[in-house]
mmCIF file of C-alpha atoms in Angstrom:
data_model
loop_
_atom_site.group_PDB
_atom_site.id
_atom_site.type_symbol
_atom_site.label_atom_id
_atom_site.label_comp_id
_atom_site.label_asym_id
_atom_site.label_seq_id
_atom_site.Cartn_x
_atom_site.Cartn_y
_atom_site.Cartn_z
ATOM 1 C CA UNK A 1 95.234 -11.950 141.507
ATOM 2 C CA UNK A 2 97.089 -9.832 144.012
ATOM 3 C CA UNK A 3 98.498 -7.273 141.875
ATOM 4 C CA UNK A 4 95.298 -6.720 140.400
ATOM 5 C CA UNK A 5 93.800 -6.321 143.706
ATOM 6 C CA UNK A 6 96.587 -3.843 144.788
ATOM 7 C CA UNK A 7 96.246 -1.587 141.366
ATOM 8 C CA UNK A 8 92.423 -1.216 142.056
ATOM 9 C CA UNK A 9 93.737 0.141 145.071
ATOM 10 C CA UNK A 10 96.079 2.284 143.313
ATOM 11 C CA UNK A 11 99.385 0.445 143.611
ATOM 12 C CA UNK A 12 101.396 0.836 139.960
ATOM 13 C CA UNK A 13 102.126 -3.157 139.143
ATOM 14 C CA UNK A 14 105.784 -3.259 136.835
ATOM 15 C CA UNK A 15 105.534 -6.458 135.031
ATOM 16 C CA UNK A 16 108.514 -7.763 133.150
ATOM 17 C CA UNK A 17 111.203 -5.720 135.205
ATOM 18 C CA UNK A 18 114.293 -7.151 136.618
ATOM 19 C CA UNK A 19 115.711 -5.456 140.022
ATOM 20 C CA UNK A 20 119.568 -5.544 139.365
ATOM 21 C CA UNK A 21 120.326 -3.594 142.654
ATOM 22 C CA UNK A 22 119.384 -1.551 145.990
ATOM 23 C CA UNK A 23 120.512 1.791 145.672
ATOM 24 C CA UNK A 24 121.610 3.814 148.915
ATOM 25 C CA UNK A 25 122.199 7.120 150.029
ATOM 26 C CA UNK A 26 124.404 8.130 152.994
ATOM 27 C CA UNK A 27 122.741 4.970 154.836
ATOM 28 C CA UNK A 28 119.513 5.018 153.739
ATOM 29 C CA UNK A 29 117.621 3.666 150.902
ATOM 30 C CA UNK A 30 117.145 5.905 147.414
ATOM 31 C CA UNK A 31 115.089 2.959 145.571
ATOM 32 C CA UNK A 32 116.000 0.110 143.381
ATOM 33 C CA UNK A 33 117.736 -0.156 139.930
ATOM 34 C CA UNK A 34 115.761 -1.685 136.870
ATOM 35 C CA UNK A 35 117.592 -3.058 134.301
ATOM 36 C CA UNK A 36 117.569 -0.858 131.322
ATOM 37 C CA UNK A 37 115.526 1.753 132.969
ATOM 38 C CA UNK A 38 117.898 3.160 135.867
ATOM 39 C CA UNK A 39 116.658 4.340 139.293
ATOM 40 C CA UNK A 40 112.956 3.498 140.785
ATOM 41 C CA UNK A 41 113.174 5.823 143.352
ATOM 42 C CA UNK A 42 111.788 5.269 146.557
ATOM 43 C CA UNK A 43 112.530 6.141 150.538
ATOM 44 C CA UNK A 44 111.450 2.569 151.411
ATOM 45 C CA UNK A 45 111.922 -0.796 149.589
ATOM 46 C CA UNK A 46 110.632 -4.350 150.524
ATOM 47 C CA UNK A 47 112.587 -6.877 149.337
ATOM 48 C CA UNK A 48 109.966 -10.171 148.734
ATOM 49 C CA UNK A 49 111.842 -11.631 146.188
ATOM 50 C CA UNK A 50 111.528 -14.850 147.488
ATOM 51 C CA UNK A 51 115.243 -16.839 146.568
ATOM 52 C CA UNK A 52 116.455 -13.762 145.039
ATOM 53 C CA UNK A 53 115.977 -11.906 148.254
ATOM 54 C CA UNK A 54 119.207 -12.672 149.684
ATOM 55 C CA UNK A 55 121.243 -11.590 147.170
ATOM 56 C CA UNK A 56 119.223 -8.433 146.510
ATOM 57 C CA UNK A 57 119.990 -7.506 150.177
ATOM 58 C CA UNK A 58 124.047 -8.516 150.926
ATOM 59 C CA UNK A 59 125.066 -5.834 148.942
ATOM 60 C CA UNK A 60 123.758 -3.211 150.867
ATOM 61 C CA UNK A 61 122.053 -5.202 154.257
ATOM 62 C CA UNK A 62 123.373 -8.046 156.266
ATOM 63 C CA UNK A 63 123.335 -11.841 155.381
ATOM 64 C CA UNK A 64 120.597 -13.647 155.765
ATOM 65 C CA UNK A 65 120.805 -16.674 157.478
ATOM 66 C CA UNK A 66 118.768 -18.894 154.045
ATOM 67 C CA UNK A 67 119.510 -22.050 152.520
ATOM 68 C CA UNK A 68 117.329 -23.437 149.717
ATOM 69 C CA UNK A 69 116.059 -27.350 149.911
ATOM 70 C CA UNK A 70 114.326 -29.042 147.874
ATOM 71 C CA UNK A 71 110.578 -28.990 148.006
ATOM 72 C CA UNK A 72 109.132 -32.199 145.569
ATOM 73 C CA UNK A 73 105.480 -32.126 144.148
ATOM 74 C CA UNK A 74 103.992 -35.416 142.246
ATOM 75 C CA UNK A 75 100.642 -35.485 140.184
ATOM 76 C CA UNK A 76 98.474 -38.803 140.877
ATOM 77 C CA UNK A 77 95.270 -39.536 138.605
ATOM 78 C CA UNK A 78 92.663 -40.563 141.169
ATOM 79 C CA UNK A 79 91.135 -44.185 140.867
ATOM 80 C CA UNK A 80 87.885 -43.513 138.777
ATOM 81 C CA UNK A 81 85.643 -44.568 141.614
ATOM 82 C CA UNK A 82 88.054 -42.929 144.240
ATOM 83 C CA UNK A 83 84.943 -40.188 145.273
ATOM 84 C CA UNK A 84 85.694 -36.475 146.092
ATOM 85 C CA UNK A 85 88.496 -35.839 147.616
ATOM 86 C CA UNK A 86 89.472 -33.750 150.378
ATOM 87 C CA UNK A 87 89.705 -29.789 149.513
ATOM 88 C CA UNK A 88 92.988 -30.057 151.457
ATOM 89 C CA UNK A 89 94.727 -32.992 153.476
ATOM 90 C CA UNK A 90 97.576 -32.319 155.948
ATOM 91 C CA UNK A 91 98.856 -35.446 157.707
ATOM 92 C CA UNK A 92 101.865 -34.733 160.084
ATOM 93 C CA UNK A 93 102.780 -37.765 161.141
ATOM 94 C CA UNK A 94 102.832 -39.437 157.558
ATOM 95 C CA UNK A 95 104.215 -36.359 156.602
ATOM 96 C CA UNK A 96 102.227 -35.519 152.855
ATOM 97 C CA UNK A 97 99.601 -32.611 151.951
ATOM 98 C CA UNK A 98 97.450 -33.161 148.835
ATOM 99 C CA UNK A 99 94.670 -31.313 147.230
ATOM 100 C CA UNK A 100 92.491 -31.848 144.508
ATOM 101 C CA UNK A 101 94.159 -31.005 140.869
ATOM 102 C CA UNK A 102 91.552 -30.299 137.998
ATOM 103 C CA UNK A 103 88.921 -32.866 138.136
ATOM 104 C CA UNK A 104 90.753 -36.157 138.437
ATOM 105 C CA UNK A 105 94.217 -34.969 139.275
ATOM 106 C CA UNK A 106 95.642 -35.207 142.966
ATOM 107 C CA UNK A 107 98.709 -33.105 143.950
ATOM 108 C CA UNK A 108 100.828 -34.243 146.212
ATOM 109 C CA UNK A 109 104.158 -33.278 148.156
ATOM 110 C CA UNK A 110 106.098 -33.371 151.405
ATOM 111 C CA UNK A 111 105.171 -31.034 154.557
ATOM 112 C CA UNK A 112 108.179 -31.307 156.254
ATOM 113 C CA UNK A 113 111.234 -30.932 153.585
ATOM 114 C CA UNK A 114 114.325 -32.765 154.419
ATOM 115 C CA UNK A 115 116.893 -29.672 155.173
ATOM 116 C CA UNK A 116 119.658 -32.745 153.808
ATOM 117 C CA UNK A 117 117.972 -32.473 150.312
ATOM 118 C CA UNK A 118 119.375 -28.784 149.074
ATOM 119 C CA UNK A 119 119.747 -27.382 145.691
ATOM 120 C CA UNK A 120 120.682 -24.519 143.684
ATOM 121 C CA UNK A 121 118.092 -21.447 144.142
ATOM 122 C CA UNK A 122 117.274 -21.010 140.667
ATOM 123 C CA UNK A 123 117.110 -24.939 139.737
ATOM 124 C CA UNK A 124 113.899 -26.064 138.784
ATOM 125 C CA UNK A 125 113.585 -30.249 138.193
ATOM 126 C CA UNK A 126 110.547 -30.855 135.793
ATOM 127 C CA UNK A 127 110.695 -34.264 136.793
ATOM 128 C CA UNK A 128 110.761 -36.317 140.198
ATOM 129 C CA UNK A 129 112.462 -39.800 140.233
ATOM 130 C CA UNK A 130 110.046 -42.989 140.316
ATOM 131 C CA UNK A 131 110.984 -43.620 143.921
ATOM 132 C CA UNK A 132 109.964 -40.543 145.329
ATOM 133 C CA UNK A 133 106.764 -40.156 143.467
ATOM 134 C CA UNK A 134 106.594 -44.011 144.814
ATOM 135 C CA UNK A 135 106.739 -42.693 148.094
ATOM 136 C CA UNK A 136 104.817 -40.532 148.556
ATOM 137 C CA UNK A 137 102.038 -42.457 146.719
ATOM 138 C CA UNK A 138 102.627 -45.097 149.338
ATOM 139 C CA UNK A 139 101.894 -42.000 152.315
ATOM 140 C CA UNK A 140 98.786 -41.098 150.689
ATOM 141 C CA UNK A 141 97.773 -44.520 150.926
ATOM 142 C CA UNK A 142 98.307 -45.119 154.750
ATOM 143 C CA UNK A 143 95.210 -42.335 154.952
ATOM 144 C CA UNK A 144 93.333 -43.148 151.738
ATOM 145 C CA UNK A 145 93.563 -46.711 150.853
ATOM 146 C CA UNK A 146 92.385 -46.606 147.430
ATOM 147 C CA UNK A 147 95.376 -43.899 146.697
ATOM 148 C CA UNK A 148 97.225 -47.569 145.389
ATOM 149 C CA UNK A 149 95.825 -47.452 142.494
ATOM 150 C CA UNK A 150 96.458 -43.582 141.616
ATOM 151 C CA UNK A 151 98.551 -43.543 138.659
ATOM 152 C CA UNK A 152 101.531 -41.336 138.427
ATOM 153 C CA UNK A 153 100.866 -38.326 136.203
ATOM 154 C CA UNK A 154 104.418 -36.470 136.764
ATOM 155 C CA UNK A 155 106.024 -34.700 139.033
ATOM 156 C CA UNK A 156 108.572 -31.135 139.663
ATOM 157 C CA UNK A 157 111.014 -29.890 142.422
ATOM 158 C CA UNK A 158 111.784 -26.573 143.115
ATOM 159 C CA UNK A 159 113.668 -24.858 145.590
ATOM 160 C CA UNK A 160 112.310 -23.366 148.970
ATOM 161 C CA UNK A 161 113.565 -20.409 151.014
ATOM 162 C CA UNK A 162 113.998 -21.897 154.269
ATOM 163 C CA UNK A 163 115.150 -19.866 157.464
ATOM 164 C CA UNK A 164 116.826 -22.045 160.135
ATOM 165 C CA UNK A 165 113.405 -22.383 162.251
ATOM 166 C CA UNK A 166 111.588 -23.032 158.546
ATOM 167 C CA UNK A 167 109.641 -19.369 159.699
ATOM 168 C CA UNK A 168 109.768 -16.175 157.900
ATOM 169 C CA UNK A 169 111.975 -13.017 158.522
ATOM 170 C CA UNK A 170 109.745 -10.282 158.719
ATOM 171 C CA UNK A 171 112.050 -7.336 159.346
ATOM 172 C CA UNK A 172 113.554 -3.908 158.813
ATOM 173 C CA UNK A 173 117.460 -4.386 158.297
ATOM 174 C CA UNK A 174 120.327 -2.698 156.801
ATOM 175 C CA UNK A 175 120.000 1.075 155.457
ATOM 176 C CA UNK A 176 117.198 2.816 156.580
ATOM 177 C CA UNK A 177 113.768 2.078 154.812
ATOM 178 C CA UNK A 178 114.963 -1.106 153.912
ATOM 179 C CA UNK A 179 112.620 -4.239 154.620
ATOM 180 C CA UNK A 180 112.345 -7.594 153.655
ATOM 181 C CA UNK A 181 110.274 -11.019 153.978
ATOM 182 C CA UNK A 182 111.982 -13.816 153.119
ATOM 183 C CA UNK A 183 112.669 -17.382 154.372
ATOM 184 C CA UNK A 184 108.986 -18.785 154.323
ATOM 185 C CA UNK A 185 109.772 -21.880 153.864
ATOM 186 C CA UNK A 186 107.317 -23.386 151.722
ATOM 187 C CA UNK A 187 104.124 -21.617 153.267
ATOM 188 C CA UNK A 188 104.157 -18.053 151.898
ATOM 189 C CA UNK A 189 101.558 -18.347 148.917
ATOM 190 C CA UNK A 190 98.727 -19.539 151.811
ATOM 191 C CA UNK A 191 99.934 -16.238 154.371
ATOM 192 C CA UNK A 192 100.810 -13.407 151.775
ATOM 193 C CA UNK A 193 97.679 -11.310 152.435
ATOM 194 C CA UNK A 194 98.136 -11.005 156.193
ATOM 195 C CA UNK A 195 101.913 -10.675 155.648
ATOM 196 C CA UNK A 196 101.275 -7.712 153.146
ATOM 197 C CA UNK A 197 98.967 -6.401 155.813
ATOM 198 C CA UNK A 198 101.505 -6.141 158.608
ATOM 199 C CA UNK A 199 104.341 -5.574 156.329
ATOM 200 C CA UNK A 200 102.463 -2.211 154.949
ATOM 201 C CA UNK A 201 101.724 -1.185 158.912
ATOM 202 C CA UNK A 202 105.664 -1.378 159.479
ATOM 203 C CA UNK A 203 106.620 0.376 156.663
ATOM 204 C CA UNK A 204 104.048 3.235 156.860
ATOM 205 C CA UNK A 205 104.222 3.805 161.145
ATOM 206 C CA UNK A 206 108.078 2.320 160.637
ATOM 207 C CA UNK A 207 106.383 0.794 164.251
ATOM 208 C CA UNK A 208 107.294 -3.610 164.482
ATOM 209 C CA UNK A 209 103.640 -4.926 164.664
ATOM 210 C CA UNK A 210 103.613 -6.693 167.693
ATOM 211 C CA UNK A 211 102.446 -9.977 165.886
ATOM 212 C CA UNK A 212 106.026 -9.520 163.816
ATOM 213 C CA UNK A 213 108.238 -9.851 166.634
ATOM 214 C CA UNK A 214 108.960 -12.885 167.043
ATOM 215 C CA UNK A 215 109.759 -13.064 163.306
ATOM 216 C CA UNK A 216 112.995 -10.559 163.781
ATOM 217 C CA UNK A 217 115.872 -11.127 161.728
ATOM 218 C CA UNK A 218 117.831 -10.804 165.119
ATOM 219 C CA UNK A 219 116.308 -13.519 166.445
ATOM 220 C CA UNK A 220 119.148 -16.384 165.240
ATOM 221 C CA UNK A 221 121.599 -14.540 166.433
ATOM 222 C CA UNK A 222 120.176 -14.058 169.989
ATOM 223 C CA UNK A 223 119.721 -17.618 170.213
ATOM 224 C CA UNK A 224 116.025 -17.504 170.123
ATOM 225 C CA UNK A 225 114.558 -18.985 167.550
ATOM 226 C CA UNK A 226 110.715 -19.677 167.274
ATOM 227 C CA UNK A 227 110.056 -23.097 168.935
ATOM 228 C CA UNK A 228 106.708 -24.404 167.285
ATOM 229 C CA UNK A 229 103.771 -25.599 169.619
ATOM 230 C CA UNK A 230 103.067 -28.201 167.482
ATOM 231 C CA UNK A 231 106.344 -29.807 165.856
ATOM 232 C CA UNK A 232 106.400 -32.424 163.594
ATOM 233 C CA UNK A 233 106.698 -35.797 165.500
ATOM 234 C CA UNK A 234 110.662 -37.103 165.312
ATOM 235 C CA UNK A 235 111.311 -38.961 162.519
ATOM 236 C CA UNK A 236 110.510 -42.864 162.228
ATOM 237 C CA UNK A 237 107.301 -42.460 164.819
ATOM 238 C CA UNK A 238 104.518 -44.344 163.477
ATOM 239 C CA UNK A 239 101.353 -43.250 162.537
ATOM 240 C CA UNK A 240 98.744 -43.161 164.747
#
């Protein structure tokens, strides 16, 4: 995995540590607290705690404009003659992704999250009611016919970090040497190596790569958030 990958490089991995707090110094950072273990010290800390993030970095930073929605996932057993499926499927206009789970397992979910469906940002929901899983069945199908006859298999919900243009903050804020990446809204697994990439420039030149500016946290607040070139189509717009 990626931690593996970064200790090979000589990064020291922490596993089973909990960050209680972002310690400061005369307005700059000093390092984090671990529970149990006191100060990690450190002249620069990136905060990519994903739904923890925010509340790691109001103590000490600004608040950051992230509300958590629900993002659903159901697991459909393939017909047995279905064929191989696609390695990935976006569809924007019937609004589902799916890609192949084990060998006769499809997973399934929504791309575009309704912001109206939000939850706690610890909840997890091992289960998804029969009407959604229903639904988005019933999506699949509109592309792959034979997707009528997938049986459900089971379903979760968990909650996404979602920035008011659903794009990440990639930014420097608060104390000095303090960073963060938050707010990916459902898409930060699939861009995590080029956002550690960039990230690391920032913090080591403490230079904004030019590819990060539009992701500012200042951004809301100067009116300018990112307008997508290719938005989903407006809800209730048939497929094509």
């Amino acid at each position: 995995g990626f931690a593996s990958a970064a200790a090979v490089e000589g990064a020291k991995v922490f596993n089973d540590r909990a960050v209680t707090s972002i310690a400061t110094r005369s307005g700059r950072v000093t390092g984090v607290k671990i529970r149990g273990e006191g100060l990690l010290a450190s002249e620069r800390v990136v905060v990519a705690a994903g739904n923890w993030t925010p509340d790691l970095v109001v103590a000490v930073g600004p608040h950051l404009p992230i509300r958590y929605v629900r993002g659903e996932v159901a697991i459909l057993r393939r017909p047995f003659d279905f064929g191989a499926p696609p390695r990935i499927h976006f569809d924007f206009y019937g609004n589902t992704y799916s890609r192949p789970e084990g060998g006769k397992d499809t997973l399934a979910g929504y791309m575009n999250t309704d912001p109206g469906k939000t939850m706690r940002q610890y909840e997890l929901l091992e289960t998804l009611p029969a009407t959604t899983v229903r639904d988005i069945r019933m999506r699949l199908t509109k592309r792959f016919p034979r997707m009528s006859e997938a049986q459900p298999r089971g379903g979760w919900a968990g909650a996404y970090d979602v920035s008011p243009d659903s794009y990440p903050i990639l930014d420097r804020v608060g104390p000095e040497g303090l960073f963060v990446a938050v707010g990916f809204s459902g898409h930060g697994f699939k861009l995590s190596p080029e956002v550690g990439r960039l990230m690391a420039e920032y913090v080591a030149t403490a230079r904004r790569p030019e590819l990060l500016e539009s992701l500012r946290a200042s951004r809301f607040g100067e009116g300018s958030p990112i307008q997508p070139d290719a938005p989903f189509p407006r809800r209730g717009r048939r497929l094509p």
